Amino acid sequence: MSIKQYLKSQVPVLFLHLLGMLALALFLTADGSPAHSILFISFVWLMTLLLCLTAFCLKRKKYLDRLLALTRQLDERYLIPEVMAFPQRADDQVFYQILKMAEKSMLEKTGQIQRERKEYKEYIEQWIHEVKTPITAINLLCENNRSSFTRELSAELEKIERFTQQALYYARSEHPEKDYCIRKISLQDTVHAAISDNKYLLRRHHAVITVSETVHTVYTDEKWVRFILNQLISNAVKYRAGQPVLHFDTAESENQVCLTVTDYGIGISPGDLPRIFEKGFTGQNGRAIQNSTGIGLYLCKRLCEKLGIGLDACSNNGRTSVTLSFHVSDFITGIQA
């Protein structure tokens, strides 16, 4: 609030004082008072009025600026009545009561939404766990009755299981710390496990896969990393140009171990590359594929951020590389040494 704005809001007060000064001047003139006395009284009145208004304005501005600064520091700004002092002015007390009522209503609404989200999340997780039972049973039936039909059925079941896993991890991605277990894992074993998870999909499309031999180990959650690799493998097959070709390579640089997944498919256009990790973004190539949702890479990015894993992608002439960067902890290395 500026002094100009405050004075503008006080126009009725100024107008009433000017009328009072005019009435007093007319009265003193009719009473025979000298002109210089009338001017002096009017000048003193006007100066006193302006000084009072300026002092009130500065005090008011200081109070409001402090209140605004306090509000900006809050993450949940509707909680401002809880941290602000009870006002002294009568009109401020009315606004304070309005803020308290708005805060109460907001807390009740927020609590209701949180309860609904929690119930919905619990239902989704329960449903996914329940639906895994018939999926596993059908997989066992297919394994025990090998034929061309059951192989096709297993490939479709693999796809269903991947979608259910995606839904489960999406539901848990908000608070992954409640589910993950950090331990020492072998990157090579994790890569082979992810390939095994997608064996029917890869076999169905005659994928060519090469894995560089590595002895690198990292500290992370194997289940979550396998999910991320499953998404990358699925995308490599989905956005293929003919026969899918994938290469897994591991390298160490400074204080990081990098796992790179490279595929030779249709690639990613340069204009789409900066946005591929955004939720729901499918890009130019995704629009050409009807079952593209733009959720897979978004989930990968979100989970990597929660796990402290770097995630980068580059694409050139159909060659797309996605790199997972695992930080090597000096503390853990020191303990091992």
PDB file of N, CA and C in Angstrom, residues 80-165:
ATOM      1  N   ILE A  80      -2.943 -18.368   7.555  1.00  0.00           N
ATOM      2  CA  ILE A  80      -2.458 -17.078   8.043  1.00  0.00           C
ATOM      3  C   ILE A  80      -3.129 -16.639   9.348  1.00  0.00           C
ATOM      4  N   PRO A  81      -4.418 -16.933   9.608  1.00  0.00           N
ATOM      5  CA  PRO A  81      -4.986 -16.519  10.903  1.00  0.00           C
ATOM      6  C   PRO A  81      -4.310 -17.168  12.103  1.00  0.00           C
ATOM      7  N   GLU A  82      -3.665 -18.320  11.893  1.00  0.00           N
ATOM      8  CA  GLU A  82      -3.026 -19.013  13.008  1.00  0.00           C
ATOM      9  C   GLU A  82      -1.732 -18.340  13.454  1.00  0.00           C
ATOM     10  N   VAL A  83      -1.100 -17.585  12.562  1.00  0.00           N
ATOM     11  CA  VAL A  83       0.196 -16.984  12.890  1.00  0.00           C
ATOM     12  C   VAL A  83       0.126 -15.462  13.056  1.00  0.00           C
ATOM     13  N   MET A  84      -0.953 -14.851  12.603  1.00  0.00           N
ATOM     14  CA  MET A  84      -1.059 -13.395  12.747  1.00  0.00           C
ATOM     15  C   MET A  84      -1.607 -13.032  14.125  1.00  0.00           C
ATOM     16  N   ALA A  85      -1.179 -11.872  14.615  1.00  0.00           N
ATOM     17  CA  ALA A  85      -1.655 -11.387  15.912  1.00  0.00           C
ATOM     18  C   ALA A  85      -3.096 -10.899  15.796  1.00  0.00           C
ATOM     19  N   PHE A  86      -3.805 -10.997  16.928  1.00  0.00           N
ATOM     20  CA  PHE A  86      -5.194 -10.516  16.906  1.00  0.00           C
ATOM     21  C   PHE A  86      -5.187  -9.001  16.724  1.00  0.00           C
ATOM     22  N   PRO A  87      -5.879  -8.474  15.709  1.00  0.00           N
ATOM     23  CA  PRO A  87      -5.827  -7.033  15.406  1.00  0.00           C
ATOM     24  C   PRO A  87      -6.527  -6.187  16.471  1.00  0.00           C
ATOM     25  N   GLN A  88      -6.119  -4.903  16.536  1.00  0.00           N
ATOM     26  CA  GLN A  88      -6.682  -3.973  17.497  1.00  0.00           C
ATOM     27  C   GLN A  88      -7.862  -3.199  16.922  1.00  0.00           C
ATOM     28  N   ARG A  89      -7.815  -2.908  15.648  1.00  0.00           N
ATOM     29  CA  ARG A  89      -8.888  -2.129  15.027  1.00  0.00           C
ATOM     30  C   ARG A  89     -10.141  -2.973  14.874  1.00  0.00           C
ATOM     31  N   ALA A  90     -11.289  -2.292  15.003  1.00  0.00           N
ATOM     32  CA  ALA A  90     -12.573  -3.000  14.951  1.00  0.00           C
ATOM     33  C   ALA A  90     -12.816  -3.613  13.573  1.00  0.00           C
ATOM     34  N   ASP A  91     -12.499  -2.854  12.488  1.00  0.00           N
ATOM     35  CA  ASP A  91     -12.732  -3.393  11.146  1.00  0.00           C
ATOM     36  C   ASP A  91     -11.789  -4.550  10.846  1.00  0.00           C
ATOM     37  N   ASP A  92     -10.544  -4.475  11.359  1.00  0.00           N
ATOM     38  CA  ASP A  92      -9.614  -5.581  11.162  1.00  0.00           C
ATOM     39  C   ASP A  92     -10.077  -6.836  11.895  1.00  0.00           C
ATOM     40  N   GLN A  93     -10.703  -6.665  13.030  1.00  0.00           N
ATOM     41  CA  GLN A  93     -11.204  -7.803  13.780  1.00  0.00           C
ATOM     42  C   GLN A  93     -12.300  -8.536  13.009  1.00  0.00           C
ATOM     43  N   VAL A  94     -13.105  -7.765  12.260  1.00  0.00           N
ATOM     44  CA  VAL A  94     -14.143  -8.387  11.430  1.00  0.00           C
ATOM     45  C   VAL A  94     -13.496  -9.228  10.330  1.00  0.00           C
ATOM     46  N   PHE A  95     -12.471  -8.653   9.649  1.00  0.00           N
ATOM     47  CA  PHE A  95     -11.781  -9.403   8.600  1.00  0.00           C
ATOM     48  C   PHE A  95     -11.043 -10.607   9.174  1.00  0.00           C
ATOM     49  N   TYR A  96     -10.546 -10.467  10.401  1.00  0.00           N
ATOM     50  CA  TYR A  96      -9.878 -11.580  11.065  1.00  0.00           C
ATOM     51  C   TYR A  96     -10.848 -12.739  11.292  1.00  0.00           C
ATOM     52  N   GLN A  97     -12.058 -12.423  11.724  1.00  0.00           N
ATOM     53  CA  GLN A  97     -13.074 -13.457  11.922  1.00  0.00           C
ATOM     54  C   GLN A  97     -13.459 -14.115  10.594  1.00  0.00           C
ATOM     55  N   ILE A  98     -13.497 -13.307   9.525  1.00  0.00           N
ATOM     56  CA  ILE A  98     -13.798 -13.865   8.198  1.00  0.00           C
ATOM     57  C   ILE A  98     -12.700 -14.834   7.771  1.00  0.00           C
ATOM     58  N   LEU A  99     -11.435 -14.449   8.009  1.00  0.00           N
ATOM     59  CA  LEU A  99     -10.319 -15.326   7.670  1.00  0.00           C
ATOM     60  C   LEU A  99     -10.365 -16.621   8.480  1.00  0.00           C
ATOM     61  N   LYS A 100     -10.728 -16.524   9.762  1.00  0.00           N
ATOM     62  CA  LYS A 100     -10.819 -17.713  10.600  1.00  0.00           C
ATOM     63  C   LYS A 100     -11.893 -18.664  10.078  1.00  0.00           C
ATOM     64  N   MET A 101     -13.031 -18.109   9.659  1.00  0.00           N
ATOM     65  CA  MET A 101     -14.095 -18.951   9.113  1.00  0.00           C
ATOM     66  C   MET A 101     -13.665 -19.596   7.795  1.00  0.00           C
ATOM     67  N   ALA A 102     -12.945 -18.803   6.943  1.00  0.00           N
ATOM     68  CA  ALA A 102     -12.463 -19.351   5.673  1.00  0.00           C
ATOM     69  C   ALA A 102     -11.435 -20.451   5.916  1.00  0.00           C
ATOM     70  N   GLU A 103     -10.577 -20.241   6.924  1.00  0.00           N
ATOM     71  CA  GLU A 103      -9.567 -21.246   7.258  1.00  0.00           C
ATOM     72  C   GLU A 103     -10.226 -22.542   7.734  1.00  0.00           C
ATOM     73  N   LYS A 104     -11.218 -22.421   8.585  1.00  0.00           N
ATOM     74  CA  LYS A 104     -11.921 -23.595   9.094  1.00  0.00           C
ATOM     75  C   LYS A 104     -12.577 -24.373   7.961  1.00  0.00           C
ATOM     76  N   SER A 105     -13.229 -23.623   7.054  1.00  0.00           N
ATOM     77  CA  SER A 105     -13.873 -24.273   5.916  1.00  0.00           C
ATOM     78  C   SER A 105     -12.844 -24.970   5.028  1.00  0.00           C
ATOM     79  N   MET A 106     -11.694 -24.303   4.802  1.00  0.00           N
ATOM     80  CA  MET A 106     -10.651 -24.885   3.966  1.00  0.00           C
ATOM     81  C   MET A 106     -10.066 -26.141   4.606  1.00  0.00           C
ATOM     82  N   LEU A 107      -9.819 -26.111   5.920  1.00  0.00           N
ATOM     83  CA  LEU A 107      -9.273 -27.287   6.609  1.00  0.00           C
ATOM     84  C   LEU A 107     -10.237 -28.465   6.548  1.00  0.00           C
ATOM     85  N   GLU A 108     -11.532 -28.180   6.707  1.00  0.00           N
ATOM     86  CA  GLU A 108     -12.519 -29.251   6.624  1.00  0.00           C
ATOM     87  C   GLU A 108     -12.557 -29.849   5.217  1.00  0.00           C
ATOM     88  N   LYS A 109     -12.508 -28.969   4.213  1.00  0.00           N
ATOM     89  CA  LYS A 109     -12.534 -29.446   2.829  1.00  0.00           C
ATOM     90  C   LYS A 109     -11.267 -30.216   2.495  1.00  0.00           C
ATOM     91  N   THR A 110     -10.116 -29.693   2.930  1.00  0.00           N
ATOM     92  CA  THR A 110      -8.848 -30.375   2.680  1.00  0.00           C
ATOM     93  C   THR A 110      -8.812 -31.736   3.357  1.00  0.00           C
ATOM     94  N   GLY A 111      -9.296 -31.800   4.611  1.00  0.00           N
ATOM     95  CA  GLY A 111      -9.341 -33.072   5.320  1.00  0.00           C
ATOM     96  C   GLY A 111     -10.224 -34.086   4.623  1.00  0.00           C
ATOM     97  N   GLN A 112     -11.353 -33.613   4.106  1.00  0.00           N
ATOM     98  CA  GLN A 112     -12.263 -34.515   3.390  1.00  0.00           C
ATOM     99  C   GLN A 112     -11.613 -35.056   2.113  1.00  0.00           C
ATOM    100  N   ILE A 113     -10.944 -34.158   1.365  1.00  0.00           N
ATOM    101  CA  ILE A 113     -10.286 -34.577   0.129  1.00  0.00           C
ATOM    102  C   ILE A 113      -9.159 -35.565   0.421  1.00  0.00           C
ATOM    103  N   GLN A 114      -8.383 -35.298   1.480  1.00  0.00           N
ATOM    104  CA  GLN A 114      -7.300 -36.210   1.846  1.00  0.00           C
ATOM    105  C   GLN A 114      -7.832 -37.587   2.236  1.00  0.00           C
ATOM    106  N   ARG A 115      -8.941 -37.599   2.973  1.00  0.00           N
ATOM    107  CA  ARG A 115      -9.538 -38.893   3.345  1.00  0.00           C
ATOM    108  C   ARG A 115     -10.017 -39.643   2.112  1.00  0.00           C
ATOM    109  N   GLU A 116     -10.646 -38.917   1.180  1.00  0.00           N
ATOM    110  CA  GLU A 116     -11.129 -39.553  -0.046  1.00  0.00           C
ATOM    111  C   GLU A 116      -9.967 -40.089  -0.880  1.00  0.00           C
ATOM    112  N   ARG A 117      -8.892 -39.314  -0.972  1.00  0.00           N
ATOM    113  CA  ARG A 117      -7.715 -39.763  -1.730  1.00  0.00           C
ATOM    114  C   ARG A 117      -7.088 -40.996  -1.098  1.00  0.00           C
ATOM    115  N   LYS A 118      -7.021 -40.987   0.231  1.00  0.00           N
ATOM    116  CA  LYS A 118      -6.440 -42.130   0.927  1.00  0.00           C
ATOM    117  C   LYS A 118      -7.285 -43.378   0.703  1.00  0.00           C
ATOM    118  N   GLU A 119      -8.613 -43.243   0.801  1.00  0.00           N
ATOM    119  CA  GLU A 119      -9.494 -44.387   0.586  1.00  0.00           C
ATOM    120  C   GLU A 119      -9.390 -44.902  -0.846  1.00  0.00           C
ATOM    121  N   TYR A 120      -9.316 -43.958  -1.818  1.00  0.00           N
ATOM    122  CA  TYR A 120      -9.217 -44.355  -3.219  1.00  0.00           C
ATOM    123  C   TYR A 120      -7.881 -45.054  -3.484  1.00  0.00           C
ATOM    124  N   LYS A 121      -6.801 -44.514  -2.898  1.00  0.00           N
ATOM    125  CA  LYS A 121      -5.484 -45.124  -3.069  1.00  0.00           C
ATOM    126  C   LYS A 121      -5.450 -46.523  -2.469  1.00  0.00           C
ATOM    127  N   GLU A 122      -6.017 -46.667  -1.283  1.00  0.00           N
ATOM    128  CA  GLU A 122      -6.055 -47.984  -0.643  1.00  0.00           C
ATOM    129  C   GLU A 122      -6.875 -48.969  -1.471  1.00  0.00           C
ATOM    130  N   TYR A 123      -7.982 -48.476  -2.074  1.00  0.00           N
ATOM    131  CA  TYR A 123      -8.802 -49.348  -2.914  1.00  0.00           C
ATOM    132  C   TYR A 123      -8.022 -49.791  -4.153  1.00  0.00           C
ATOM    133  N   ILE A 124      -7.316 -48.838  -4.784  1.00  0.00           N
ATOM    134  CA  ILE A 124      -6.539 -49.171  -5.981  1.00  0.00           C
ATOM    135  C   ILE A 124      -5.468 -50.211  -5.652  1.00  0.00           C
ATOM    136  N   GLU A 125      -4.726 -50.003  -4.550  1.00  0.00           N
ATOM    137  CA  GLU A 125      -3.679 -50.943  -4.164  1.00  0.00           C
ATOM    138  C   GLU A 125      -4.272 -52.320  -3.859  1.00  0.00           C
ATOM    139  N   GLN A 126      -5.416 -52.331  -3.167  1.00  0.00           N
ATOM    140  CA  GLN A 126      -6.059 -53.614  -2.845  1.00  0.00           C
ATOM    141  C   GLN A 126      -6.530 -54.310  -4.121  1.00  0.00           C
ATOM    142  N   TRP A 127      -7.112 -53.546  -5.035  1.00  0.00           N
ATOM    143  CA  TRP A 127      -7.598 -54.122  -6.292  1.00  0.00           C
ATOM    144  C   TRP A 127      -6.448 -54.709  -7.106  1.00  0.00           C
ATOM    145  N   ILE A 128      -5.319 -53.988  -7.148  1.00  0.00           N
ATOM    146  CA  ILE A 128      -4.165 -54.473  -7.912  1.00  0.00           C
ATOM    147  C   ILE A 128      -3.635 -55.769  -7.312  1.00  0.00           C
ATOM    148  N   HIS A 129      -3.548 -55.820  -5.984  1.00  0.00           N
ATOM    149  CA  HIS A 129      -3.076 -57.051  -5.345  1.00  0.00           C
ATOM    150  C   HIS A 129      -4.044 -58.208  -5.592  1.00  0.00           C
ATOM    151  N   GLU A 130      -5.346 -57.911  -5.614  1.00  0.00           N
ATOM    152  CA  GLU A 130      -6.336 -58.965  -5.870  1.00  0.00           C
ATOM    153  C   GLU A 130      -6.256 -59.457  -7.308  1.00  0.00           C
ATOM    154  N   VAL A 131      -6.071 -58.527  -8.250  1.00  0.00           N
ATOM    155  CA  VAL A 131      -6.069 -58.920  -9.655  1.00  0.00           C
ATOM    156  C   VAL A 131      -4.784 -59.653 -10.029  1.00  0.00           C
ATOM    157  N   LYS A 132      -3.735 -59.487  -9.218  1.00  0.00           N
ATOM    158  CA  LYS A 132      -2.492 -60.218  -9.488  1.00  0.00           C
ATOM    159  C   LYS A 132      -2.674 -61.730  -9.326  1.00  0.00           C
ATOM    160  N   THR A 133      -3.580 -62.138  -8.456  1.00  0.00           N
ATOM    161  CA  THR A 133      -3.799 -63.566  -8.209  1.00  0.00           C
ATOM    162  C   THR A 133      -4.267 -64.292  -9.464  1.00  0.00           C
ATOM    163  N   PRO A 134      -5.348 -63.840 -10.139  1.00  0.00           N
ATOM    164  CA  PRO A 134      -5.742 -64.533 -11.378  1.00  0.00           C
ATOM    165  C   PRO A 134      -4.704 -64.400 -12.485  1.00  0.00           C
ATOM    166  N   ILE A 135      -3.954 -63.279 -12.530  1.00  0.00           N
ATOM    167  CA  ILE A 135      -2.914 -63.136 -13.548  1.00  0.00           C
ATOM    168  C   ILE A 135      -1.836 -64.199 -13.349  1.00  0.00           C
ATOM    169  N   THR A 136      -1.424 -64.383 -12.097  1.00  0.00           N
ATOM    170  CA  THR A 136      -0.408 -65.398 -11.785  1.00  0.00           C
ATOM    171  C   THR A 136      -0.926 -66.797 -12.095  1.00  0.00           C
ATOM    172  N   ALA A 137      -2.209 -67.041 -11.779  1.00  0.00           N
ATOM    173  CA  ALA A 137      -2.792 -68.364 -12.046  1.00  0.00           C
ATOM    174  C   ALA A 137      -2.828 -68.665 -13.544  1.00  0.00           C
ATOM    175  N   ILE A 138      -3.205 -67.675 -14.340  1.00  0.00           N
ATOM    176  CA  ILE A 138      -3.250 -67.870 -15.796  1.00  0.00           C
ATOM    177  C   ILE A 138      -1.840 -68.070 -16.348  1.00  0.00           C
ATOM    178  N   ASN A 139      -0.872 -67.350 -15.783  1.00  0.00           N
ATOM    179  CA  ASN A 139       0.524 -67.526 -16.209  1.00  0.00           C
ATOM    180  C   ASN A 139       0.996 -68.951 -15.956  1.00  0.00           C
ATOM    181  N   LEU A 140       0.636 -69.487 -14.783  1.00  0.00           N
ATOM    182  CA  LEU A 140       1.020 -70.860 -14.458  1.00  0.00           C
ATOM    183  C   LEU A 140       0.365 -71.856 -15.411  1.00  0.00           C
ATOM    184  N   LEU A 141      -0.886 -71.610 -15.736  1.00  0.00           N
ATOM    185  CA  LEU A 141      -1.580 -72.489 -16.688  1.00  0.00           C
ATOM    186  C   LEU A 141      -0.893 -72.448 -18.049  1.00  0.00           C
ATOM    187  N   CYS A 142      -0.477 -71.247 -18.467  1.00  0.00           N
ATOM    188  CA  CYS A 142       0.202 -71.126 -19.757  1.00  0.00           C
ATOM    189  C   CYS A 142       1.563 -71.828 -19.735  1.00  0.00           C
ATOM    190  N   GLU A 143       2.272 -71.708 -18.600  1.00  0.00           N
ATOM    191  CA  GLU A 143       3.576 -72.352 -18.492  1.00  0.00           C
ATOM    192  C   GLU A 143       3.452 -73.871 -18.522  1.00  0.00           C
ATOM    193  N   ASN A 144       2.357 -74.380 -17.965  1.00  0.00           N
ATOM    194  CA  ASN A 144       2.166 -75.835 -17.908  1.00  0.00           C
ATOM    195  C   ASN A 144       1.525 -76.399 -19.166  1.00  0.00           C
ATOM    196  N   ASN A 145       1.049 -75.529 -20.037  1.00  0.00           N
ATOM    197  CA  ASN A 145       0.421 -75.981 -21.280  1.00  0.00           C
ATOM    198  C   ASN A 145       0.998 -75.168 -22.438  1.00  0.00           C
ATOM    199  N   ARG A 146       2.232 -75.496 -22.787  1.00  0.00           N
ATOM    200  CA  ARG A 146       2.937 -74.744 -23.816  1.00  0.00           C
ATOM    201  C   ARG A 146       2.340 -74.988 -25.191  1.00  0.00           C
ATOM    202  N   SER A 147       2.021 -73.883 -25.870  1.00  0.00           N
ATOM    203  CA  SER A 147       1.554 -73.946 -27.261  1.00  0.00           C
ATOM    204  C   SER A 147       1.668 -72.540 -27.835  1.00  0.00           C
ATOM    205  N   SER A 148       1.432 -72.403 -29.117  1.00  0.00           N
ATOM    206  CA  SER A 148       1.493 -71.075 -29.740  1.00  0.00           C
ATOM    207  C   SER A 148       0.428 -70.152 -29.157  1.00  0.00           C
ATOM    208  N   PHE A 149      -0.738 -70.756 -28.829  1.00  0.00           N
ATOM    209  CA  PHE A 149      -1.818 -69.946 -28.244  1.00  0.00           C
ATOM    210  C   PHE A 149      -1.436 -69.428 -26.859  1.00  0.00           C
ATOM    211  N   THR A 150      -0.880 -70.311 -26.014  1.00  0.00           N
ATOM    212  CA  THR A 150      -0.528 -69.891 -24.654  1.00  0.00           C
ATOM    213  C   THR A 150       0.631 -68.896 -24.667  1.00  0.00           C
ATOM    214  N   ARG A 151       1.526 -68.995 -25.666  1.00  0.00           N
ATOM    215  CA  ARG A 151       2.601 -68.012 -25.763  1.00  0.00           C
ATOM    216  C   ARG A 151       2.049 -66.630 -26.087  1.00  0.00           C
ATOM    217  N   GLU A 152       1.069 -66.585 -26.981  1.00  0.00           N
ATOM    218  CA  GLU A 152       0.416 -65.308 -27.294  1.00  0.00           C
ATOM    219  C   GLU A 152      -0.337 -64.772 -26.078  1.00  0.00           C
ATOM    220  N   LEU A 153      -0.992 -65.708 -25.362  1.00  0.00           N
ATOM    221  CA  LEU A 153      -1.729 -65.309 -24.169  1.00  0.00           C
ATOM    222  C   LEU A 153      -0.780 -64.790 -23.087  1.00  0.00           C
ATOM    223  N   SER A 154       0.378 -65.421 -22.951  1.00  0.00           N
ATOM    224  CA  SER A 154       1.362 -64.980 -21.962  1.00  0.00           C
ATOM    225  C   SER A 154       1.881 -63.589 -22.278  1.00  0.00           C
ATOM    226  N   ALA A 155       2.046 -63.292 -23.560  1.00  0.00           N
ATOM    227  CA  ALA A 155       2.502 -61.954 -23.957  1.00  0.00           C
ATOM    228  C   ALA A 155       1.473 -60.891 -23.572  1.00  0.00           C
ATOM    229  N   GLU A 156       0.184 -61.209 -23.779  1.00  0.00           N
ATOM    230  CA  GLU A 156      -0.858 -60.267 -23.393  1.00  0.00           C
ATOM    231  C   GLU A 156      -0.967 -60.138 -21.872  1.00  0.00           C
ATOM    232  N   LEU A 157      -0.775 -61.254 -21.167  1.00  0.00           N
ATOM    233  CA  LEU A 157      -0.786 -61.205 -19.699  1.00  0.00           C
ATOM    234  C   LEU A 157       0.370 -60.366 -19.171  1.00  0.00           C
ATOM    235  N   GLU A 158       1.502 -60.467 -19.842  1.00  0.00           N
ATOM    236  CA  GLU A 158       2.664 -59.664 -19.471  1.00  0.00           C
ATOM    237  C   GLU A 158       2.344 -58.175 -19.604  1.00  0.00           C
ATOM    238  N   LYS A 159       1.600 -57.856 -20.644  1.00  0.00           N
ATOM    239  CA  LYS A 159       1.200 -56.464 -20.854  1.00  0.00           C
ATOM    240  C   LYS A 159       0.226 -56.012 -19.771  1.00  0.00           C
ATOM    241  N   ILE A 160      -0.732 -56.883 -19.425  1.00  0.00           N
ATOM    242  CA  ILE A 160      -1.684 -56.548 -18.354  1.00  0.00           C
ATOM    243  C   ILE A 160      -0.959 -56.340 -17.032  1.00  0.00           C
ATOM    244  N   GLU A 161      -0.007 -57.231 -16.752  1.00  0.00           N
ATOM    245  CA  GLU A 161       0.742 -57.120 -15.499  1.00  0.00           C
ATOM    246  C   GLU A 161       1.556 -55.826 -15.471  1.00  0.00           C
ATOM    247  N   ARG A 162       2.089 -55.424 -16.625  1.00  0.00           N
ATOM    248  CA  ARG A 162       2.858 -54.177 -16.692  1.00  0.00           C
ATOM    249  C   ARG A 162       1.961 -52.976 -16.417  1.00  0.00           C
ATOM    250  N   PHE A 163       0.744 -53.014 -16.940  1.00  0.00           N
ATOM    251  CA  PHE A 163      -0.195 -51.907 -16.692  1.00  0.00           C
ATOM    252  C   PHE A 163      -0.630 -51.859 -15.227  1.00  0.00           C
ATOM    253  N   THR A 164      -0.847 -53.039 -14.630  1.00  0.00           N
ATOM    254  CA  THR A 164      -1.228 -53.046 -13.212  1.00  0.00           C
ATOM    255  C   THR A 164      -0.082 -52.556 -12.339  1.00  0.00           C
ATOM    256  N   GLN A 165       1.138 -52.931 -12.690  1.00  0.00           N
ATOM    257  CA  GLN A 165       2.301 -52.445 -11.953  1.00  0.00           C
ATOM    258  C   GLN A 165       2.421 -50.927 -12.080  1.00  0.00           C
TER     259      GLN A 165
END
